[in-house]
mmCIF file of C-alpha atoms in Angstrom:
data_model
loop_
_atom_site.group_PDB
_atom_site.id
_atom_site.type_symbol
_atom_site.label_atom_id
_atom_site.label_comp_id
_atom_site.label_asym_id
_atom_site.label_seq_id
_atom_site.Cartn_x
_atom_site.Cartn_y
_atom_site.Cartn_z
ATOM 1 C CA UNK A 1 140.535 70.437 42.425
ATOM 2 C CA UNK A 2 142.060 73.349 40.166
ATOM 3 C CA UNK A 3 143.284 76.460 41.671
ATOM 4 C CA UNK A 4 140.408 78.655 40.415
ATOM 5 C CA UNK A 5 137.399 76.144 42.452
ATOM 6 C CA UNK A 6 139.901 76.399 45.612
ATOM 7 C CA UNK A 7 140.343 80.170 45.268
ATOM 8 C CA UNK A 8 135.891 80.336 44.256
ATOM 9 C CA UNK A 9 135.275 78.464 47.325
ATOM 10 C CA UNK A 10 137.285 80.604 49.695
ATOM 11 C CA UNK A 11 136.142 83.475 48.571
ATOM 12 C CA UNK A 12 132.307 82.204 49.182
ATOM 13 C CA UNK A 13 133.255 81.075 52.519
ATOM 14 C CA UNK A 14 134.470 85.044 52.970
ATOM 15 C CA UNK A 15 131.303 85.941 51.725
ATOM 16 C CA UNK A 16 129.139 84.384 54.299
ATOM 17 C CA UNK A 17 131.396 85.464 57.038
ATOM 18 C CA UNK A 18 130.600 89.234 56.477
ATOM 19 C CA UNK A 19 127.000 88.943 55.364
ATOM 20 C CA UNK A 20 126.772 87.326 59.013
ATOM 21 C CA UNK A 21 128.843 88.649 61.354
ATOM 22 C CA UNK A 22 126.717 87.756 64.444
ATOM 23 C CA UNK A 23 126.940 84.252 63.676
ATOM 24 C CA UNK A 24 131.027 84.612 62.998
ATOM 25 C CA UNK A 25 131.096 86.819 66.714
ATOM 26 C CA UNK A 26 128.916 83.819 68.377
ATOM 27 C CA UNK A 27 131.122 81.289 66.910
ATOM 28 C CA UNK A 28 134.369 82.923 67.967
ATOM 29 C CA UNK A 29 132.873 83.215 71.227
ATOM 30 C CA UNK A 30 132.329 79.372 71.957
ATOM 31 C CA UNK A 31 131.019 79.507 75.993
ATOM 32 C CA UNK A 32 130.641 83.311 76.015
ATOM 33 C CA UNK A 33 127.454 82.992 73.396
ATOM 34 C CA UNK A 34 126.364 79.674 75.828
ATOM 35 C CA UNK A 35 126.123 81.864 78.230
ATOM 36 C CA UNK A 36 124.395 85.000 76.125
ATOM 37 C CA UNK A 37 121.474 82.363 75.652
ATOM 38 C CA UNK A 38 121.418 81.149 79.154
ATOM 39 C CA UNK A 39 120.574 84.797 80.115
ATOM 40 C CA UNK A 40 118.172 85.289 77.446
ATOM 41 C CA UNK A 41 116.190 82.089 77.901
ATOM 42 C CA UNK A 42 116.248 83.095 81.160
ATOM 43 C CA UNK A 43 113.739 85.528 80.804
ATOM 44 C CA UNK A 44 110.617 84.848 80.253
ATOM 45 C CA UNK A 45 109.582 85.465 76.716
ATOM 46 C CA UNK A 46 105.817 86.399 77.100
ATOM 47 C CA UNK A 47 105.139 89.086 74.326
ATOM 48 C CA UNK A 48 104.824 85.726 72.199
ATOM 49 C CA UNK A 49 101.828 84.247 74.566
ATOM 50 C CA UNK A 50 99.109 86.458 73.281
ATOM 51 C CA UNK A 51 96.496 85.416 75.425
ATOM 52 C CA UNK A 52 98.253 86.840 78.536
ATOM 53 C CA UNK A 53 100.715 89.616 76.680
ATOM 54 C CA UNK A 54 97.791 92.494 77.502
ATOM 55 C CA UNK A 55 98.875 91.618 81.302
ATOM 56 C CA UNK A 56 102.437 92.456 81.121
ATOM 57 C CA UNK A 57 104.037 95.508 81.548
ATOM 58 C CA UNK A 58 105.095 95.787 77.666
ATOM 59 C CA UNK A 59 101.638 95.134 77.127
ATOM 60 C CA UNK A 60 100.326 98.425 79.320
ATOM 61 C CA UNK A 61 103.373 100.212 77.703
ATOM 62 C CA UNK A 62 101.911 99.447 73.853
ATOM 63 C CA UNK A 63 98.404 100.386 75.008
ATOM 64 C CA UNK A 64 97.319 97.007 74.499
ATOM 65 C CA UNK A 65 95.299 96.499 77.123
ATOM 66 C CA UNK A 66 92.111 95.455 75.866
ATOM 67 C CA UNK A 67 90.730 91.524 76.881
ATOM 68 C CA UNK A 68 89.598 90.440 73.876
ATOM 69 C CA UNK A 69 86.710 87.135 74.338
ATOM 70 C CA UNK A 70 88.955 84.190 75.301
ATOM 71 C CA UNK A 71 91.997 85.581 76.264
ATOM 72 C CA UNK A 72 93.132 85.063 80.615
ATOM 73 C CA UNK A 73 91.634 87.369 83.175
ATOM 74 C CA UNK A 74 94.920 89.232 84.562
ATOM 75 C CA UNK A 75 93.768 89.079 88.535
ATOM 76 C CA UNK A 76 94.089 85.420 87.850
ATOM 77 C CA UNK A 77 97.778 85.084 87.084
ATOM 78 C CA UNK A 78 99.087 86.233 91.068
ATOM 79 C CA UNK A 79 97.621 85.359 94.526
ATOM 80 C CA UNK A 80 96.661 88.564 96.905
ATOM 81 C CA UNK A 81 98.568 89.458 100.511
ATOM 82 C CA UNK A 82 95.470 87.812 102.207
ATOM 83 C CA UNK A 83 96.020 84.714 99.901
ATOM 84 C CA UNK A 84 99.773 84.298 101.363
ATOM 85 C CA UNK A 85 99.494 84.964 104.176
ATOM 86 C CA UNK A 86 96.712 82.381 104.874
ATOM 87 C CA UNK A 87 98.331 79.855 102.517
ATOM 88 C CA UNK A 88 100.728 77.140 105.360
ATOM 89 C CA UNK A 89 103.232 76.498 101.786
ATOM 90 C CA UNK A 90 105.559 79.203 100.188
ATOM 91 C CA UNK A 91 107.425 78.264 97.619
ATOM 92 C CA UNK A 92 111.430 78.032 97.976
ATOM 93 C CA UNK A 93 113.370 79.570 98.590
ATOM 94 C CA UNK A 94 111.850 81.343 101.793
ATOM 95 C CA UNK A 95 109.735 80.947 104.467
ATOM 96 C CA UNK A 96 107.164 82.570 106.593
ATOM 97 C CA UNK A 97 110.346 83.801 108.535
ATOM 98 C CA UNK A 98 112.097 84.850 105.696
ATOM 99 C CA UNK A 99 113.545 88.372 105.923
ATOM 100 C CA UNK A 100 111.788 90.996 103.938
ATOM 101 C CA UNK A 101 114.740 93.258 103.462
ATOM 102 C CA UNK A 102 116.794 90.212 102.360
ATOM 103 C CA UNK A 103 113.880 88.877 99.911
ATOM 104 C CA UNK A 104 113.576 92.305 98.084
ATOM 105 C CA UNK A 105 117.855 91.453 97.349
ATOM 106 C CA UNK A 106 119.152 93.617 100.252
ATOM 107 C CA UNK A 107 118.759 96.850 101.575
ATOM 108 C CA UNK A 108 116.774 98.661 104.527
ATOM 109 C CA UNK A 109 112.960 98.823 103.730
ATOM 110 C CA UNK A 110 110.927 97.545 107.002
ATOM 111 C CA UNK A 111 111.185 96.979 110.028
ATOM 112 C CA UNK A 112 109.179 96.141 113.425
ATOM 113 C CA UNK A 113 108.571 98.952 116.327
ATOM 114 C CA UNK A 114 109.308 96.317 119.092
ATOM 115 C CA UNK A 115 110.567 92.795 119.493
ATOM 116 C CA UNK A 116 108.392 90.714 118.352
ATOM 117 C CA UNK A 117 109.488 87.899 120.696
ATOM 118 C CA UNK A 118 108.161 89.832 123.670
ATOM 119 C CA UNK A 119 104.876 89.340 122.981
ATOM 120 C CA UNK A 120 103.468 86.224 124.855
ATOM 121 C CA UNK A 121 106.679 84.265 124.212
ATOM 122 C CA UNK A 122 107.072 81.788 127.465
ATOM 123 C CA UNK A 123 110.794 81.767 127.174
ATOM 124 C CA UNK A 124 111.044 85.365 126.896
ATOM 125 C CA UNK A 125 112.621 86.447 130.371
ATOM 126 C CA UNK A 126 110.537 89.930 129.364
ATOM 127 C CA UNK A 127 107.189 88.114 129.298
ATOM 128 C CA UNK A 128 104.405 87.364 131.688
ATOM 129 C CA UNK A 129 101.645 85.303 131.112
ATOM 130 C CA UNK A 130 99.526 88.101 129.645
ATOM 131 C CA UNK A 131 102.479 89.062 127.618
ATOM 132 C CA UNK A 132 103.224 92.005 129.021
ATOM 133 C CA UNK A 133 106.539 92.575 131.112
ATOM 134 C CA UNK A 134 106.720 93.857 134.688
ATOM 135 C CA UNK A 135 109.443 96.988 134.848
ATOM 136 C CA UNK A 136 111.721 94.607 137.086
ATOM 137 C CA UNK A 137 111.514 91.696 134.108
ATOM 138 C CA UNK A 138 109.643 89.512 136.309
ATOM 139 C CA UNK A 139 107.173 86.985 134.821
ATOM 140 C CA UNK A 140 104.745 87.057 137.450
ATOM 141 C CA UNK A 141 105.211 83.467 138.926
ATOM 142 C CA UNK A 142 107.199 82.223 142.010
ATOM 143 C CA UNK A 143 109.380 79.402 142.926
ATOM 144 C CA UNK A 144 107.795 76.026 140.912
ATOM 145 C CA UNK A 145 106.260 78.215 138.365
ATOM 146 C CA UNK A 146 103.634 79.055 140.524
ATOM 147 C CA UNK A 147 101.752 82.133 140.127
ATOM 148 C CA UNK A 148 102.578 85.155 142.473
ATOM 149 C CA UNK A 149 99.834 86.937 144.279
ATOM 150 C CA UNK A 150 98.380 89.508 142.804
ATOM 151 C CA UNK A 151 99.771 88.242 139.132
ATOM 152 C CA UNK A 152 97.429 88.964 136.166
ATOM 153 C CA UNK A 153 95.290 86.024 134.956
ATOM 154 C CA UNK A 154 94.538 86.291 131.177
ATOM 155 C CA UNK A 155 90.918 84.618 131.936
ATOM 156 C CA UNK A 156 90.415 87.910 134.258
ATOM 157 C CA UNK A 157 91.070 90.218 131.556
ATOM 158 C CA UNK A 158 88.673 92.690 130.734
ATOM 159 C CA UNK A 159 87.821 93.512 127.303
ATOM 160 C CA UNK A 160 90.221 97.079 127.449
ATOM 161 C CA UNK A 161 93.151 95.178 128.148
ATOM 162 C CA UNK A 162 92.586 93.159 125.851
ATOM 163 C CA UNK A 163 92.329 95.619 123.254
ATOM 164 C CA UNK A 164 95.681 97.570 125.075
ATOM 165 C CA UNK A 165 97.458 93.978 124.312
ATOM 166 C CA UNK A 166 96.489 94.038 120.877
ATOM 167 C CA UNK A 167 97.817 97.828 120.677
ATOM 168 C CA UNK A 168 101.028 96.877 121.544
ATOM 169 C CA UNK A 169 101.443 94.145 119.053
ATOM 170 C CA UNK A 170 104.968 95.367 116.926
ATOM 171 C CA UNK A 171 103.629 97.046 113.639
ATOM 172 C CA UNK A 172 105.816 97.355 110.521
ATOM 173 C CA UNK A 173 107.571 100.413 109.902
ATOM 174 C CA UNK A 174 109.888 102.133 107.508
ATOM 175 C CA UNK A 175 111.847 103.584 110.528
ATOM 176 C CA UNK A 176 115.000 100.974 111.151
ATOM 177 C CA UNK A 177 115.286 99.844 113.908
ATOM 178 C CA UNK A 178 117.513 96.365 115.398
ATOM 179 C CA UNK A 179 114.269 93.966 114.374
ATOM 180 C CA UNK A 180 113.787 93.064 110.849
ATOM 181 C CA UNK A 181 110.291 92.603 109.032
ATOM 182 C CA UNK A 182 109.591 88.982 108.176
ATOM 183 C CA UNK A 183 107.962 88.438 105.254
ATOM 184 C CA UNK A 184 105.218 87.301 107.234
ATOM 185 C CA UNK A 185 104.716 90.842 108.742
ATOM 186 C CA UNK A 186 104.871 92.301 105.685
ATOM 187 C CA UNK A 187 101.802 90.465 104.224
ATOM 188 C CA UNK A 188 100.107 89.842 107.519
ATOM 189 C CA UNK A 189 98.180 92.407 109.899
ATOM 190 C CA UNK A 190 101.572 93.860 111.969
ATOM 191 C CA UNK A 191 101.176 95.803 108.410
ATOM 192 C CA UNK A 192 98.628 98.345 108.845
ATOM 193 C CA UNK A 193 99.215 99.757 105.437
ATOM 194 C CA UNK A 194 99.103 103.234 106.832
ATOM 195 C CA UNK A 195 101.995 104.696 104.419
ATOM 196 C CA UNK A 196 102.178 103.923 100.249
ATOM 197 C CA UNK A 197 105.300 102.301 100.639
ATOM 198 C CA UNK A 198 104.021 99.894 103.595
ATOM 199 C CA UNK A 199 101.536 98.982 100.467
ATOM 200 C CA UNK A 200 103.871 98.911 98.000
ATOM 201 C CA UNK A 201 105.253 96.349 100.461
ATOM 202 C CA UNK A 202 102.429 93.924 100.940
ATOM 203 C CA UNK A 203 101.655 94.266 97.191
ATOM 204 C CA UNK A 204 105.670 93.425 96.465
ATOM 205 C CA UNK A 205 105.626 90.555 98.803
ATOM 206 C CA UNK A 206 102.652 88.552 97.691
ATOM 207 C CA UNK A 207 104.242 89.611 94.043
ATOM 208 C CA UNK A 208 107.336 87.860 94.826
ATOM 209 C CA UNK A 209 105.937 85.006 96.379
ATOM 210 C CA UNK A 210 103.645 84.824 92.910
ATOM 211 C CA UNK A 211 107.152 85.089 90.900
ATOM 212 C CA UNK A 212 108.586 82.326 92.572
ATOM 213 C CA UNK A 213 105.550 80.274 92.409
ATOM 214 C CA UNK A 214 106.076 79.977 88.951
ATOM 215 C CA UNK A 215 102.554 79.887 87.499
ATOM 216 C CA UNK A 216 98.944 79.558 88.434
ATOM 217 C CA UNK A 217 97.456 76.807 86.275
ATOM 218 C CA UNK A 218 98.087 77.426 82.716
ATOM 219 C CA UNK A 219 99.771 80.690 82.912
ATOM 220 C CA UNK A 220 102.849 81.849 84.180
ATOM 221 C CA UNK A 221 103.109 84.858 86.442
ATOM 222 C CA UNK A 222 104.653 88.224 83.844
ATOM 223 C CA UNK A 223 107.720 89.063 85.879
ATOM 224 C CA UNK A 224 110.219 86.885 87.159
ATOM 225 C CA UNK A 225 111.803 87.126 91.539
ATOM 226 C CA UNK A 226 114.190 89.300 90.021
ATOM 227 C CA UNK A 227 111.982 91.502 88.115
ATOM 228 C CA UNK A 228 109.618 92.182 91.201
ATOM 229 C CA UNK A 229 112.810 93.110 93.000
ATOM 230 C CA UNK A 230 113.792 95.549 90.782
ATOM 231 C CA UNK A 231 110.646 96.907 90.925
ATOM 232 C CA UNK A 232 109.938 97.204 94.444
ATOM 233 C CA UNK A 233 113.642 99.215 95.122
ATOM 234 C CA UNK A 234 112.947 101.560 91.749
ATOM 235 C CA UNK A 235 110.205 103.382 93.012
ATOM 236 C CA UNK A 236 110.497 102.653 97.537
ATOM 237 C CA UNK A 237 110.656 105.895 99.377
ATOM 238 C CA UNK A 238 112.286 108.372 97.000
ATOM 239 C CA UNK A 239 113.045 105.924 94.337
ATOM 240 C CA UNK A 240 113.079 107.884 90.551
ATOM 241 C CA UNK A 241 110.724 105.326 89.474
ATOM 242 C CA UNK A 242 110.609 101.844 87.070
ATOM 243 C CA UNK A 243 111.500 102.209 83.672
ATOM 244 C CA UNK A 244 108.810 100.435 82.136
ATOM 245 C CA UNK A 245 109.375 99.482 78.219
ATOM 246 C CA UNK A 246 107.730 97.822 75.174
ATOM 247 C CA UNK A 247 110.339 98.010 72.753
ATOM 248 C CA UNK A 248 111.789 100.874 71.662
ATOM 249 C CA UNK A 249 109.378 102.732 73.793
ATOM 250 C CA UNK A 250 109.768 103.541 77.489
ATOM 251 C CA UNK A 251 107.587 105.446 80.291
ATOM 252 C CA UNK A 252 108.229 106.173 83.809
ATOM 253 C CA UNK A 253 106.274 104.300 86.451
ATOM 254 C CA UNK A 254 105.686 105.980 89.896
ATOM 255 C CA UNK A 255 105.469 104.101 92.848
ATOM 256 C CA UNK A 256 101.583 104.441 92.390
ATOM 257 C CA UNK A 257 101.399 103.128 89.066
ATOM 258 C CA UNK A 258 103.855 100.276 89.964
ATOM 259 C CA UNK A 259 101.153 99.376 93.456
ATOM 260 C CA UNK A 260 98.267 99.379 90.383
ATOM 261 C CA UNK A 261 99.700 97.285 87.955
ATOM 262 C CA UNK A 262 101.248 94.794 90.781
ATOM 263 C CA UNK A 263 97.269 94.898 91.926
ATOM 264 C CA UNK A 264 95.676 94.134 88.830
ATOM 265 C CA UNK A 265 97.747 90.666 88.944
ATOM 266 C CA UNK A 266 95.130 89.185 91.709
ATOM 267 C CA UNK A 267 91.487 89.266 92.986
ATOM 268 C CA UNK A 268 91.418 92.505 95.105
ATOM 269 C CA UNK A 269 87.779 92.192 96.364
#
């Protein structure tokens, strides 16, 4: 090979170097880009899956929320609260026992007004049959485990204690206190949904259970664990709200727009 065709055919080689510098940057890189693309395909790409795009956040963003004839019914991507909480499998990684603050990735968001373990737990020294707890901490039954005179019998209940008993159940709360909210609580009826953010809460649980689940049928649910996270802590209690975004475009969502848009995700009826 002359000198001129060696000298040609560096100088092409130049060429393509700076008419693609992202390609020269990702190849310089070596495991830094493998990584790049392990985050992106980590997300999950769902502008490109038109017949569930007018479900997703970018897709309420663009205005495109129209269902066109044939494309997927939104409230059929998620399962409700009621759903969960009925349902005897959650997907991994939690549990019915699972704590809420930890599930939401840390913080302090809910909490129970009691312990929940007083309430008609045998081995609580605290409980009596009827789940209540005499002021000394007696459980209402003598030597042998039989029952003392005088001792409530839960078949001689009348119908106002039973509704006092049912009072005193622990209820969920923002207010901290040394007993964590399960997820459980959360989803279940110790969550009177009194407050927004004790909704924004049941909606945010069954959300993230939906995440993790992956997909319902054909269609996968439009945010990922870690995108119903985010979520959740952007706009609980004085949160400045989720940045919601279709491309270069980006609105504000308040905590009420974020409860919505979780909603429309499952059958609310």
């Amino acid at each position: 090979m002359s000198t001129d065709q060696r000298d040609e055919k560096s100088a092409q080689a130049s060429a393509a170097a700076v008419a693609n510098p992202g390609r020269r940057r990702f190849a310089q890189a070596g495991l830094g880009a493998s990584a790049v693309l392990g985050v992106l395909h980590a997300r999950p790409v769902l502008a490109s899956d038109t017949s569930i795009y007018h479900c997703t956040v970018s897709g309420h963003v663009s205005g495109n929320m129209s269902r066109p004839e044939g494309l997927v019914d939104c409230s059929t991507l998620g399962r409700s609260p009621e759903d969960w909480f009925a349902e005897p499998t959650w997907p991994v990684p939690g549990n019915r026992d699972e704590i809420f603050n930890a599930a939401m990735g840390g913080g302090s968001y809910f909490f129970l007004s009691k312990n929940p373990k007083s309430q008609n737990d045998p081995s609580s020294a605290e409980s009596t049959e009827d789940g209540t707890a005499d002021e000394d901490g007696d459980t209402g039954k003598g030597k042998g485990g039989a029952k003392k005179p005088g001792a409530a019998d839960p078949a001689a209940l009348d119908p106002s204690s039973i509704e006092a008993n049912a009072a005193s159940e622990p209820k969920v709360q923002t207010e901290p206190t040394k007993w964590p909210a399960t997820m459980e609580h959360v989803l279940g009826p110790a969550n009177d949904g009194s407050t927004q953010d004790l909704v924004l809460g049941k909606v945010a649980a069954a959300s993230l259970l939906s995440a993790r689940a992956g997909a319902v049928g054909d269609h996968r649910f439009p945010l990922t664990p870690a995108g119903v996270q985010h979520m959740f802590r952007s706009v609980y209690g004085s949160g400045a709200g989720y940045a919601a975004q279709s491309g270069t475009n980006t609105v504000i969502w308040d905590r009420a727009k974020v409860i919505w848009w979780l909603q429309s995700l499952y059958d609310v009826s």
